[in-house]
Every structure is written in structure tokens, then in C-alpha cells.
GROMACS .gro file of C-alpha atoms in nm:
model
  401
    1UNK     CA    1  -4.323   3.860   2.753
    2UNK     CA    2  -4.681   3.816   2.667
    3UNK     CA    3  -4.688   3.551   2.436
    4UNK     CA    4  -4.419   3.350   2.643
    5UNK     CA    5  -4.470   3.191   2.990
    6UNK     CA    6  -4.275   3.410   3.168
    7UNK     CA    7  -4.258   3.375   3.570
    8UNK     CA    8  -4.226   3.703   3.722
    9UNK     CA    9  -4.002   3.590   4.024
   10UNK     CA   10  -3.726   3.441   3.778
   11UNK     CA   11  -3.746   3.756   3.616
   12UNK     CA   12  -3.699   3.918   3.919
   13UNK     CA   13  -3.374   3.747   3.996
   14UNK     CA   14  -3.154   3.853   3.682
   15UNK     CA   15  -2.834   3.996   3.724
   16UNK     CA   16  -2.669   4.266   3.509
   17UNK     CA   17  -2.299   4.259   3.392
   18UNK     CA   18  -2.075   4.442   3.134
   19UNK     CA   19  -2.139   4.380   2.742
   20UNK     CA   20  -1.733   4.394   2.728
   21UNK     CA   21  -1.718   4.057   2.910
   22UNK     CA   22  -1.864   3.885   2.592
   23UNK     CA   23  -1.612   4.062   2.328
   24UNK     CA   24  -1.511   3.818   2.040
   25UNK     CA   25  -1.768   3.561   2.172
   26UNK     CA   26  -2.041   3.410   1.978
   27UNK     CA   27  -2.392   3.388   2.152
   28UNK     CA   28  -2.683   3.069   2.065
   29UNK     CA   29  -2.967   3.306   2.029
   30UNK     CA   30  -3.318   3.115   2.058
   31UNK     CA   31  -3.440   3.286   1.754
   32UNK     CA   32  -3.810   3.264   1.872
   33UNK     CA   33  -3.752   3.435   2.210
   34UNK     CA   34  -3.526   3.712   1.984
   35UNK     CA   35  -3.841   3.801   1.771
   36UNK     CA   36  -4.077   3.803   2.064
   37UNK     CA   37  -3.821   4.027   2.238
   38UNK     CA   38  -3.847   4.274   1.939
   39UNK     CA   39  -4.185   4.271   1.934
   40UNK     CA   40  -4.253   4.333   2.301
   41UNK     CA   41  -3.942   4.592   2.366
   42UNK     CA   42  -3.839   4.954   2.250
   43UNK     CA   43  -3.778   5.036   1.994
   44UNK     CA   44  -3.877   4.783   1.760
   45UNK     CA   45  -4.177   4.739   1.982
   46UNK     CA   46  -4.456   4.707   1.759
   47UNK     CA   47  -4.781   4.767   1.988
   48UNK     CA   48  -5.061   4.746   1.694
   49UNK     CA   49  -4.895   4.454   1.548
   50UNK     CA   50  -5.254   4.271   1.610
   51UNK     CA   51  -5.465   4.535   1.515
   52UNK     CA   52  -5.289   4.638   1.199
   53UNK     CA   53  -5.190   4.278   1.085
   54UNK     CA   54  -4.871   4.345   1.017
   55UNK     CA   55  -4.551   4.544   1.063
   56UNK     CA   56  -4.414   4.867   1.070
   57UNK     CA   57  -4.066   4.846   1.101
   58UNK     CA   58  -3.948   4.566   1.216
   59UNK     CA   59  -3.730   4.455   0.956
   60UNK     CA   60  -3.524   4.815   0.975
   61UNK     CA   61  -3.518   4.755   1.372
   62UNK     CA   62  -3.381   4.401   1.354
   63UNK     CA   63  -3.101   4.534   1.108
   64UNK     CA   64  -2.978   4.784   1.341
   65UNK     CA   65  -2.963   4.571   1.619
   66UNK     CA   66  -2.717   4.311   1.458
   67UNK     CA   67  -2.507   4.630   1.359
   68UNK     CA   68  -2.501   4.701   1.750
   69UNK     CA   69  -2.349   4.293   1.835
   70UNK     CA   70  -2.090   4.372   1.494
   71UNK     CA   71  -2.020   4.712   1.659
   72UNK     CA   72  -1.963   4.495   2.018
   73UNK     CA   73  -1.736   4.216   1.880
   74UNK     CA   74  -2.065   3.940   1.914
   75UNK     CA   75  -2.155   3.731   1.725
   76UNK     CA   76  -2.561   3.585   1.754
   77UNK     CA   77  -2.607   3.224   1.666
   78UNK     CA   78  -2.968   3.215   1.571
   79UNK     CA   79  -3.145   2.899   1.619
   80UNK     CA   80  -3.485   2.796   1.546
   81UNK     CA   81  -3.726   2.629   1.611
   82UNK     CA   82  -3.791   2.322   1.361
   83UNK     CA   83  -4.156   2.074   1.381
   84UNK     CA   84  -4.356   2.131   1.741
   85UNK     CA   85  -4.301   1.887   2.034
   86UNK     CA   86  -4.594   1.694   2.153
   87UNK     CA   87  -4.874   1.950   2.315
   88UNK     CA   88  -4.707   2.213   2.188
   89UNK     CA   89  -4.972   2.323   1.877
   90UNK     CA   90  -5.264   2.245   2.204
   91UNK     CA   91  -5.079   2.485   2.383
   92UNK     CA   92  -5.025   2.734   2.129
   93UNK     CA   93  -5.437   2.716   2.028
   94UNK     CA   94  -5.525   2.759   2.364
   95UNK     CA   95  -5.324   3.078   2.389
   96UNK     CA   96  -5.418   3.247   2.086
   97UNK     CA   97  -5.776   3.174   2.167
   98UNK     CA   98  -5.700   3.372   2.514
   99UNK     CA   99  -5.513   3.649   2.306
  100UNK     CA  100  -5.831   3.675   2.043
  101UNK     CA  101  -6.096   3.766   2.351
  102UNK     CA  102  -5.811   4.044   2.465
  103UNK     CA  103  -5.764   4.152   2.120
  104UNK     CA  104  -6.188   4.165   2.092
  105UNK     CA  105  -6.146   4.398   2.491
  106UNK     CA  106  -5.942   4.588   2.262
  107UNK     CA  107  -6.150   4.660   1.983
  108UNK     CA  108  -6.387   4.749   2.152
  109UNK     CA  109  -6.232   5.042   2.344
  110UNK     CA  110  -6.100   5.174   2.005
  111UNK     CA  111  -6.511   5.150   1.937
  112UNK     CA  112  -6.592   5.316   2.264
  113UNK     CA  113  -6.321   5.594   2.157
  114UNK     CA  114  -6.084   5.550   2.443
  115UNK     CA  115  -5.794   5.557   2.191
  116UNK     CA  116  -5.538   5.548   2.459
  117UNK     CA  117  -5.668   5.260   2.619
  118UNK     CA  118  -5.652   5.072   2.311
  119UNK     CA  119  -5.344   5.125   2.224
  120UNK     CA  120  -5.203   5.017   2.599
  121UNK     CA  121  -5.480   4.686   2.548
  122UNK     CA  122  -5.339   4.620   2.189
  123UNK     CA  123  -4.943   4.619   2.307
  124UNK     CA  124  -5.051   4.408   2.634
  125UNK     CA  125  -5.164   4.131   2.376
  126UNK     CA  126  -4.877   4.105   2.101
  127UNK     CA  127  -4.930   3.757   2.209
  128UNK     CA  128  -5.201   3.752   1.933
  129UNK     CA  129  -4.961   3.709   1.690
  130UNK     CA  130  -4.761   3.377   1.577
  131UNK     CA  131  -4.354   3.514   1.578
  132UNK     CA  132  -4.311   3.171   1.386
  133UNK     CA  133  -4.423   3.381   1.061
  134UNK     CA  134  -4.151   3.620   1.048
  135UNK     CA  135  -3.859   3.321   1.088
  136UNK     CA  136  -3.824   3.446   0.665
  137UNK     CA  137  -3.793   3.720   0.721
  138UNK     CA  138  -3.512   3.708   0.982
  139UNK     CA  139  -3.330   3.429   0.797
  140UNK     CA  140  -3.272   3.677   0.499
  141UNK     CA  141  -3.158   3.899   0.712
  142UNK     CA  142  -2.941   3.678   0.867
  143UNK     CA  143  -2.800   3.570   0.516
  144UNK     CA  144  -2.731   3.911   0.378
  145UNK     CA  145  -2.516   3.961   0.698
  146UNK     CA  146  -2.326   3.657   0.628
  147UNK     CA  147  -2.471   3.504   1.010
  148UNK     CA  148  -2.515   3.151   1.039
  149UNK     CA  149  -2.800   2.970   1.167
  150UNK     CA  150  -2.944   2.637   1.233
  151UNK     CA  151  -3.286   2.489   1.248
  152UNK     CA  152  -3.356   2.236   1.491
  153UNK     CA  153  -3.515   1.935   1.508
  154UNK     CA  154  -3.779   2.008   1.730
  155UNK     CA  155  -3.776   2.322   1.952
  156UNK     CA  156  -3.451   2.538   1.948
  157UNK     CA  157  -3.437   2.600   2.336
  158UNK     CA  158  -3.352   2.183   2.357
  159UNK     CA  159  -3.052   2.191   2.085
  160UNK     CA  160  -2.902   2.571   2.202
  161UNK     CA  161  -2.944   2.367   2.553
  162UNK     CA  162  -2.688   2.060   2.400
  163UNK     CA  163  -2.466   2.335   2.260
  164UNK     CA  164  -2.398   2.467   2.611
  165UNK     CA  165  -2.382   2.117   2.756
  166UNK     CA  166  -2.102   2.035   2.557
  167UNK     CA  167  -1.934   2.349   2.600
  168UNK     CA  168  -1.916   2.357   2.215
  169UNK     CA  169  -1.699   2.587   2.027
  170UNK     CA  170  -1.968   2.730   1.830
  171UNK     CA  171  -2.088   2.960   2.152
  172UNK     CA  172  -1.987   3.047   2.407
  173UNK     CA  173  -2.285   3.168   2.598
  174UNK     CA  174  -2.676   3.088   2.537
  175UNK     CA  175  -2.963   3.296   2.497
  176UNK     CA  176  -3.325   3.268   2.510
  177UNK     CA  177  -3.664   3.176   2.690
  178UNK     CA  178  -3.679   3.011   3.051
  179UNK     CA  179  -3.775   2.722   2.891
  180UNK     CA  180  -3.396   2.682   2.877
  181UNK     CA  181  -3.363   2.621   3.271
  182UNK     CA  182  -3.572   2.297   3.211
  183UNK     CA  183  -3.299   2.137   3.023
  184UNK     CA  184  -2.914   2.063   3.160
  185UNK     CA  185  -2.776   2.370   3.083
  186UNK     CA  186  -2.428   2.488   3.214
  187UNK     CA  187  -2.569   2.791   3.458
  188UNK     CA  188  -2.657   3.115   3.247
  189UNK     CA  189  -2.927   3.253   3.037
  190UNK     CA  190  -2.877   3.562   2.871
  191UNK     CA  191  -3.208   3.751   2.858
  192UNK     CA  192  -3.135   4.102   2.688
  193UNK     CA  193  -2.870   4.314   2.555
  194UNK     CA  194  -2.872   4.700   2.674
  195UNK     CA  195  -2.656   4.829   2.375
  196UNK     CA  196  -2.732   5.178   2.491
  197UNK     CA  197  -2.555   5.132   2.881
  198UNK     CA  198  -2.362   4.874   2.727
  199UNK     CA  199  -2.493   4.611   2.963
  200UNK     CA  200  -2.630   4.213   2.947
  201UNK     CA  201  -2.890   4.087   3.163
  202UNK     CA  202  -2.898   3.754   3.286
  203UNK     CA  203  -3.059   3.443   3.486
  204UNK     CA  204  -2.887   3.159   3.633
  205UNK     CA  205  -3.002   2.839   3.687
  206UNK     CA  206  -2.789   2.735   3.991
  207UNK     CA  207  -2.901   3.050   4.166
  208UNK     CA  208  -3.272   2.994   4.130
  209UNK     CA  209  -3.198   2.642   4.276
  210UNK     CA  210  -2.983   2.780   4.566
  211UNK     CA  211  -3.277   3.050   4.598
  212UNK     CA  212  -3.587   2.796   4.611
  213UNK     CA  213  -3.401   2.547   4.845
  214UNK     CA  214  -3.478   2.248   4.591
  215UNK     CA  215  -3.303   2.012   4.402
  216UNK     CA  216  -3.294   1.979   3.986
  217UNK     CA  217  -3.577   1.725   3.969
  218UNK     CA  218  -3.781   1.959   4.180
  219UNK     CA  219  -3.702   2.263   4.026
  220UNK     CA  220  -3.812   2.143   3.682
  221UNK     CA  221  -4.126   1.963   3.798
  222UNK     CA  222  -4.220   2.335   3.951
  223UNK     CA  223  -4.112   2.499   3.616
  224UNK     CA  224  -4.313   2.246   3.414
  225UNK     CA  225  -4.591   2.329   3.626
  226UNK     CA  226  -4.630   2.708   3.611
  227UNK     CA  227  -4.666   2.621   3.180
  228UNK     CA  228  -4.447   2.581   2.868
  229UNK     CA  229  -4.515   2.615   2.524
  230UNK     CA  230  -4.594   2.235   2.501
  231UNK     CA  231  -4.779   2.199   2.854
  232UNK     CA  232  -5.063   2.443   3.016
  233UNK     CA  233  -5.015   2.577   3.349
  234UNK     CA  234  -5.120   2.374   3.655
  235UNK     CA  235  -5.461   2.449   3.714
  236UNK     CA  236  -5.476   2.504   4.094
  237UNK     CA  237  -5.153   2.782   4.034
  238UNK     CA  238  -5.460   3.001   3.874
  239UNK     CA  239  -5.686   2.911   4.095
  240UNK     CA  240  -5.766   3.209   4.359
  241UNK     CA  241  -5.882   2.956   4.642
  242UNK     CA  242  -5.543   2.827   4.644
  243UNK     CA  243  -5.331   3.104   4.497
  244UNK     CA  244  -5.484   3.428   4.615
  245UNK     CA  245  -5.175   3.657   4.470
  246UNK     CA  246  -5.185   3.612   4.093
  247UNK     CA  247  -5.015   3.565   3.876
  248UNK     CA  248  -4.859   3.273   4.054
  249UNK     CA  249  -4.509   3.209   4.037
  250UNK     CA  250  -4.275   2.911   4.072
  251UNK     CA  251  -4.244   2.987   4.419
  252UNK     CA  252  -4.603   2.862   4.434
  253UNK     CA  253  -4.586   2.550   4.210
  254UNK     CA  254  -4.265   2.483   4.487
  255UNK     CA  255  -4.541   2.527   4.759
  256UNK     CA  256  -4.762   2.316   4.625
  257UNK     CA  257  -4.490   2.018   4.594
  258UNK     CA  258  -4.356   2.050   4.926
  259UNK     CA  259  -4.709   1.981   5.055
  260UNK     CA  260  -4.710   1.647   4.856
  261UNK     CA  261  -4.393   1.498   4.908
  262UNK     CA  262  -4.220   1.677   4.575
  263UNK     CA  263  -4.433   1.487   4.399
  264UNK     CA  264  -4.636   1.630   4.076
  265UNK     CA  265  -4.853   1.270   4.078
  266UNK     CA  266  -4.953   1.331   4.456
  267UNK     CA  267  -5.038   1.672   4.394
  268UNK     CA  268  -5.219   1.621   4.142
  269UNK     CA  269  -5.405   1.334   4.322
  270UNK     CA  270  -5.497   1.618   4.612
  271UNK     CA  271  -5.632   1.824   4.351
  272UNK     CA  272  -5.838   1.596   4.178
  273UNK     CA  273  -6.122   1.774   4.168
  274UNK     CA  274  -5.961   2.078   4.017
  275UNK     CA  275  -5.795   1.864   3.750
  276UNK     CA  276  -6.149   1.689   3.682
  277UNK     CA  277  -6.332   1.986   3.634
  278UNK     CA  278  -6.102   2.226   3.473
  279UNK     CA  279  -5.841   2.013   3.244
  280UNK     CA  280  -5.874   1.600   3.339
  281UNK     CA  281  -5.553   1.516   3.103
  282UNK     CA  282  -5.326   1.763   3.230
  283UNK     CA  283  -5.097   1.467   3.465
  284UNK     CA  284  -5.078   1.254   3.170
  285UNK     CA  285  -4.975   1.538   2.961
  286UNK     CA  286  -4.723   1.656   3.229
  287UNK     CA  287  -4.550   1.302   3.233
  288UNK     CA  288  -4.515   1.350   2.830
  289UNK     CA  289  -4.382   1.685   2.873
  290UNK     CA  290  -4.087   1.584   3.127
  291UNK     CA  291  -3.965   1.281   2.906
  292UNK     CA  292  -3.989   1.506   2.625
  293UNK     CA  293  -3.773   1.746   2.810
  294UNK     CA  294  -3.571   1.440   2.934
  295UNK     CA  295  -3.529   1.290   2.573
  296UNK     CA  296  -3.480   1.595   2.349
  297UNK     CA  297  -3.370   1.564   1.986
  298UNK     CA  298  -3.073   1.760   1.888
  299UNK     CA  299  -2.832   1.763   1.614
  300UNK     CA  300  -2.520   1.684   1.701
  301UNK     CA  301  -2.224   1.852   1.585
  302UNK     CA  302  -2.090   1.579   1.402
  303UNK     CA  303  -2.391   1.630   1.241
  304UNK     CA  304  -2.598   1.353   1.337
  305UNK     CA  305  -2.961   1.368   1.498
  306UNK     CA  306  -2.978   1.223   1.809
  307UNK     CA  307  -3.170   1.161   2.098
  308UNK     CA  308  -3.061   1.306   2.461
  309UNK     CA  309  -2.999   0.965   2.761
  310UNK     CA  310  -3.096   0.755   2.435
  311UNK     CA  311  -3.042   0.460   2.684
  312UNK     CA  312  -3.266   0.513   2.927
  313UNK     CA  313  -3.543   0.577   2.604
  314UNK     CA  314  -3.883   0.361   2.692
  315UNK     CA  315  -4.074   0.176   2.458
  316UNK     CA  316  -4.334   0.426   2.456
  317UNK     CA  317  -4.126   0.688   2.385
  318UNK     CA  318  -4.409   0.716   2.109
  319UNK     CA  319  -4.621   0.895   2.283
  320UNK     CA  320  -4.449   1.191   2.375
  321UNK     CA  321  -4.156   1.223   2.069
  322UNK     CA  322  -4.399   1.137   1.795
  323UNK     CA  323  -4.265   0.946   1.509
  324UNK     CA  324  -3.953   0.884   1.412
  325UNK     CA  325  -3.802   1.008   1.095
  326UNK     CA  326  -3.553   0.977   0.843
  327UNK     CA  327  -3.270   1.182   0.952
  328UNK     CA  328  -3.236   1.341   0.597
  329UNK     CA  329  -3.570   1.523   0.605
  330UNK     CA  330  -3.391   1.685   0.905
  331UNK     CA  331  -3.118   1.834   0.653
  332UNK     CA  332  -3.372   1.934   0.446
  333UNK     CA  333  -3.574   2.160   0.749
  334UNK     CA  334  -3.254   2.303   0.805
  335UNK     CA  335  -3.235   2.420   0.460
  336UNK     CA  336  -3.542   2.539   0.384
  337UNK     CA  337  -3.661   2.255   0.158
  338UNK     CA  338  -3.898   2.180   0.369
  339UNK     CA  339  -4.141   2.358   0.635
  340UNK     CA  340  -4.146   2.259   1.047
  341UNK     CA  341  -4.560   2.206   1.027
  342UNK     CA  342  -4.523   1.975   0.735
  343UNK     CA  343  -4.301   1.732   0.962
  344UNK     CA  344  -4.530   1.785   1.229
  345UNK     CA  345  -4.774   1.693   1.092
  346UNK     CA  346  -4.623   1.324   0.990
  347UNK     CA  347  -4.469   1.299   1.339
  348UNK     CA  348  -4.776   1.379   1.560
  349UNK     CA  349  -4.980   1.248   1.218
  350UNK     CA  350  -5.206   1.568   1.298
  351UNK     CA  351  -5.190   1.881   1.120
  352UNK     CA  352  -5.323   2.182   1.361
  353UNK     CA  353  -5.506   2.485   1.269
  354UNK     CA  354  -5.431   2.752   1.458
  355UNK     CA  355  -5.673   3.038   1.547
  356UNK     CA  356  -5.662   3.348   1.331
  357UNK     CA  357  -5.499   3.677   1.430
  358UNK     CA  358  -5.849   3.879   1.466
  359UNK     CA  359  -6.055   3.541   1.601
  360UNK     CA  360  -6.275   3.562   1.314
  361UNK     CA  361  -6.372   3.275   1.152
  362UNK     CA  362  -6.581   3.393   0.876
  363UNK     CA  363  -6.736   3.136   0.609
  364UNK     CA  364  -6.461   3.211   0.326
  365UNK     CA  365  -6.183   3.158   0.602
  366UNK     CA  366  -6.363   2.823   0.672
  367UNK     CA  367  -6.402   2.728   0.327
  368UNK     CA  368  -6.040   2.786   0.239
  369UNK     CA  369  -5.885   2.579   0.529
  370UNK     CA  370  -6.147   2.253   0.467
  371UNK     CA  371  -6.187   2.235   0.184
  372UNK     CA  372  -5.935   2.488  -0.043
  373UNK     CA  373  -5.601   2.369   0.122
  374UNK     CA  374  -5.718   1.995   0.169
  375UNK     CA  375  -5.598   1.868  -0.195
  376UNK     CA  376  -5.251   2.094  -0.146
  377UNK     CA  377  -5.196   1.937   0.176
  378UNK     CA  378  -5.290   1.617   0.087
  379UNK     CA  379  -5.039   1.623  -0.242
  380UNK     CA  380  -4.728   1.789   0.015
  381UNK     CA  381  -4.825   1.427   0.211
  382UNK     CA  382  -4.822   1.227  -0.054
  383UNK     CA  383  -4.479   1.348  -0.189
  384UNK     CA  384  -4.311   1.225   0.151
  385UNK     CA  385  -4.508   0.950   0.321
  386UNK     CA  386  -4.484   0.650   0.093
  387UNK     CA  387  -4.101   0.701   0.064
  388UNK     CA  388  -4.084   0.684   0.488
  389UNK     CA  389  -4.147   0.364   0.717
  390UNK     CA  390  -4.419   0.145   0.533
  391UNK     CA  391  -4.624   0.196   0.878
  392UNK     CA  392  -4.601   0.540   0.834
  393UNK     CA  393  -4.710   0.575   0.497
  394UNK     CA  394  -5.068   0.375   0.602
  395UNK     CA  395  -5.111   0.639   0.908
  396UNK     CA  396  -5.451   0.887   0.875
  397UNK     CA  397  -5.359   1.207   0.891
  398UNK     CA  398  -5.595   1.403   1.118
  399UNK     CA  399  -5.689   1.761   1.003
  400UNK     CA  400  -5.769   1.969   1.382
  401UNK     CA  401  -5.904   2.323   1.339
   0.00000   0.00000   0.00000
């Protein structure tokens, strides 16, 4: 999926099975990954989605699909994706910046007249676009079918992850990104529903292990590597002097560890000079992503937010989990009261800009984000800081565009 960190070779080891074998079941559905999977697959794919600026038929696409799980006796979970975990607005900046020069390879075969072309270039980027947006849109949908759903503390892939742990009652499979094989999952990832040949595809976790010939540690320290939504990729996996077959896969990042004792810190220690030149803080941010990953925030289903090995949490815990909030504001993301950026911005005490659909920045666009929005973000602050931890409420706020 091209907005998604997708390794090919995981991809390449999904198994298919019968849709039958989930009848009367109820399915966790990362709702982010379900969006991106409309976007990017017939027939709700949606090719000119960054050209155009916006959609086509989505909504009528999205509609019939939850007709086809009613039809098949499954129910979809949704879950989404509440304020961003630490690196993860980095991450997503980096990537739309990346999409915007593919969008601009794009326009500029529409100029040349190679129609065609464009169109293929346009769909190969959808990418461009921020699926975030359209979480409205899919929770009305949701509500008019009478579908529960739940927004998460942080990202959804680490509470769908505790509802599979737990073997809870409310599903009784999971489904979503590979970002799920990073937490301790059961075993299976559902990845798509063939309504048509009435088939599931699926990845499991315990057969990528078997398949690699590594251990759980390992196996996440190679996943972390090839890129999440809240860490870049390794640099030497996309560089050709060490990786000549690109894109790399985990297979690689597995290389790369066995040459340094399974160890990401001696790797990274043999590729200094690639970290140096081409991204110096990616080994601190690693470390930040795998005790986020370690530590994830989840509501429980007593209904209580808590944090995953709690025990084991370090002092610094800071520095990758952000602040800590009241638990309430929680209820209130869930609800709607409240947006996911607006906590992020008081946990990470940065609000993040992220780059336009087009890549244009033109002087009204600048205008309206410093200085327009500044006084309505300042008063949505203002409502919620001075009632939080008295530290808190003295915190700076950094604006990042």
C-alpha cells in the first residue's frame, strides 16, 4: 500500500482461507489500514484522489462493502487511531514531502500530454493524501449501520493488538497493517476480504518467525528497521552499496543484524557513517520507537487506560510516550468531543503542520496557518491546559510547519 510501509516479502507470505470460517465472528478492523485499503484497491480505488482533491465515490463504495460482511455473518470492529505516538507526525511529513515530488512527476506528464501515464503516476502516489481526514466520514457511516467503534489512545494497531492478547470477547480475529506483528499478538493478521471468491487473506506472525529463523526480539528489531509510521526506514536498507535489490525487505534488515550480533546498536555503530550523513538521530529514535512499542497505551476493557508491562516502565518513559494525561480527556477522544491532534499536541507539546496535498505553499496558505489559526489554536489550548498538571499548563507549545 503506498502510503503504508509495506514489506513486499511479508506480503508475499499470506495465506488464503474460506470467508465461511469467520461466520458469526466479529473482526478488530484497524480503521486506518481499512481506508487506505479502499483507496488503493478495486473498486473503490480512487486513482486521482491527489489530483482532484477529493473523492468520487468513496462513501457509496464503503457502504456496499459493510453490506457484503452483514451479507457474510461479520461483524467489523473499527478502531482508530486517537493522538500520534512519538515520531510519528516526523514520519508522516517526511512522507508526504516524498509523495508531493511524485505528485509534481505527475503533473507534469498530464502537462506533457501523456494522459495515461498520469493517471498510472497519480494512483502509484495515493500516498499524497492523509486517510486520517475521512475518519468522519466513516464514523457516520458506521453509526447509521448501528457498528460500534472505538478510538484509541494512541495508534489503533497497539489497542486492536491488546484485544487479541486477551483473547477478548469483543473479536475474535484482528485486522490491519503489519505494524500489528510488532506488538504481542496471538498469530494472525487478516489483510483483505475477497467477497467476490468468498475468500480472506492472511499473515501470520509465528510463520514469518519460523520463516526468517529468528526469535521475537529479532524479528521486531528487523521490522522496526525496514520503517513504521512513527520511525523512518534504516538508512543503509535504501542504500544500493549495501542493498543492491530494492526495495529492501525484512529479509535484509535480518541480514544486516546477523552481521552484528542481532544487535540494532552495533549495526548501527558499523554504519556510522551512513547514519552521520544521511539521518544522525535515527538510533536514538529507534530506541524510542521499541519502548513505545513495548509500553503501548490501551484502553482496557474495564474501561480503564493503561499502560502495557507498566512495571518494567523507566523513568524516562517521557521521552518516547509524551505526557501523561488525564484519563477523562481519553473518553472524550473517543466521543468525538475532542480531536487526536489537539492531544497531541499537549502530549508531545508540539503541534505539526503537515505538508499540503499539491506541495504548494503559496503566501495565503502561509498566512492562514501562522498567523490565521494561531489565536484559534491558542484559545483550543487554553480551554484544556490550565485544568491539567500545573507543569503542564506552564509548557510552550511549539508550532512546527
Amino acid at each position: 500500500m503506498p502510503s503504508l510501509v509495506e514489506d513486499a516479502w511479508i506480503n508475499g507470505q499470506a495465506t488464503t482461507a474460506n470467508v465461511s470460517d469467520l461466520e458469526d465472528c466479529a473482526i478488530a478492523v484497524d480503521a486506518t489500514y481499512y481506508l487506505q485499503l479502499c483507496l488503493d484497491t478495486p473498486p473503490s480505488r480512487e486513482p486521482l484522489l491527489s489530483a482532484l482533491g477529493g473523492l468520487t465515490g468513496l462513501d457509496y463504495h464503503i457502504r456496499q462493502d459493510l453490506e457484503q460482511w452483514n451479507a457474510h455473518k461479520i461483524t467489523p470492529f473499527f478502531i482508530f487511531d486517537g493522538q500520534t505516538v512519538h515520531g510519528q507526525d516526523e514520519v508522516a511529513a517526511l512522507r508526504g514531502k516524498a509523495a508531493n515530488k511524485k505528485t509534481d512527476e505527475a503533473w507534469n506528464l498530464y502537462a506533457k500530454g501523456e494522459a495515461e501515464q498520469a493517471v498510472t503516476a497519480f494512483g502509484a502516489n495515493s500516498g499524497a493524501f492523509r486517510v486520517q481526514t475521512l475518519y468522519p466520514m466513516l464514523q457516520s457511516i458506521l453509526q447509521e449501520n448501528k457498528l460500534h467503534f472505538l478510538v484509541a489512545p494512541y495508534n489503533a494497531s497497539a489497542q486492536i493488538a491488546y484485544l487479541d492478547m486477551i483473547d477478548s470477547d469483543q473479536c475474535a480475529g484482528i485486522m490491519g497493517s503489519q505494524e500489528l506483528l510488532l506488538y504481542p499478538i496471538n498469530d494472525g493478521v487478516i489483510r483483505s476480504f475477497d467477497w467476490e471468491n468468498k475468500k480472506v487473506k492472511a499473515i501470520f506472525k509465528k510463520s514469518l518467525i519460523r520463516s526468517l529463523n529468528v526469535n521475537d526480539t529479532t524479528f521486531t528489531d528487523a521490522l522496526l528497521m525496514t520503517g513504521t509510521s512513527f520511525l523512518s526506514t534504516y538508512p543503509p536498507l535504501q542504500d544500493t552499496s549495501y542493498v543492491r535489490r530494492q526495495p529492501h525487505t525484512i529479509n535484509d534488515a535480518v541480514n544486516m543484524l546477523r552481521t552484528a550480533d542481532k544487535s540494532v546498536a552495533q549495526s548501527a555503530s558499523a554504519f556510522s557513517d551512513v547514519l552521520q550523513q544521511q539521518d544522525p538521530t535515527w538510533l536514538d529514535r529507534y530506541r524510542r520507537a521499541k519502548m513505545a512499542v513495548l509500553h503501548f497505551v490501551y484502553i482496557a476493557e474495564s474501561g480503564e487506560v493503561k499502560v502495557n508491562d507498566y512495571e518494567h516502565l523507566t523513568n524516562d518513559n517521557l521521552q518516547y510516550m509524551g505526557l501523561q494525561l488525564p484519563a477523562e480527556l481519553y473518553h472524550y477522544l473517543n466521543v468525538g468531543l475532542i480531536g487526536g491532534r489537539v492531544l497531541s499536541g499537549i502530549t508531545h507539546l508540539q503541534i505539526f503542520i503537515t505538508p499540503t496535498l499539491d506541495g504548494t505553499v503559496s503566501e495565503e496558505y502561509k498566512k492562514l496557518v501562522t498567523n490565521q489559526l494561531v489565536p484559534i489554536r491558542e484559545q483550543t489550548l487554553a480551554l484544556l491546559m490550565p485544568r491539567l498538571n500545573r507543569w503542564i499548563s506552564r509548557q510552550d507549545v511549539t508550532l512546527k510547519v
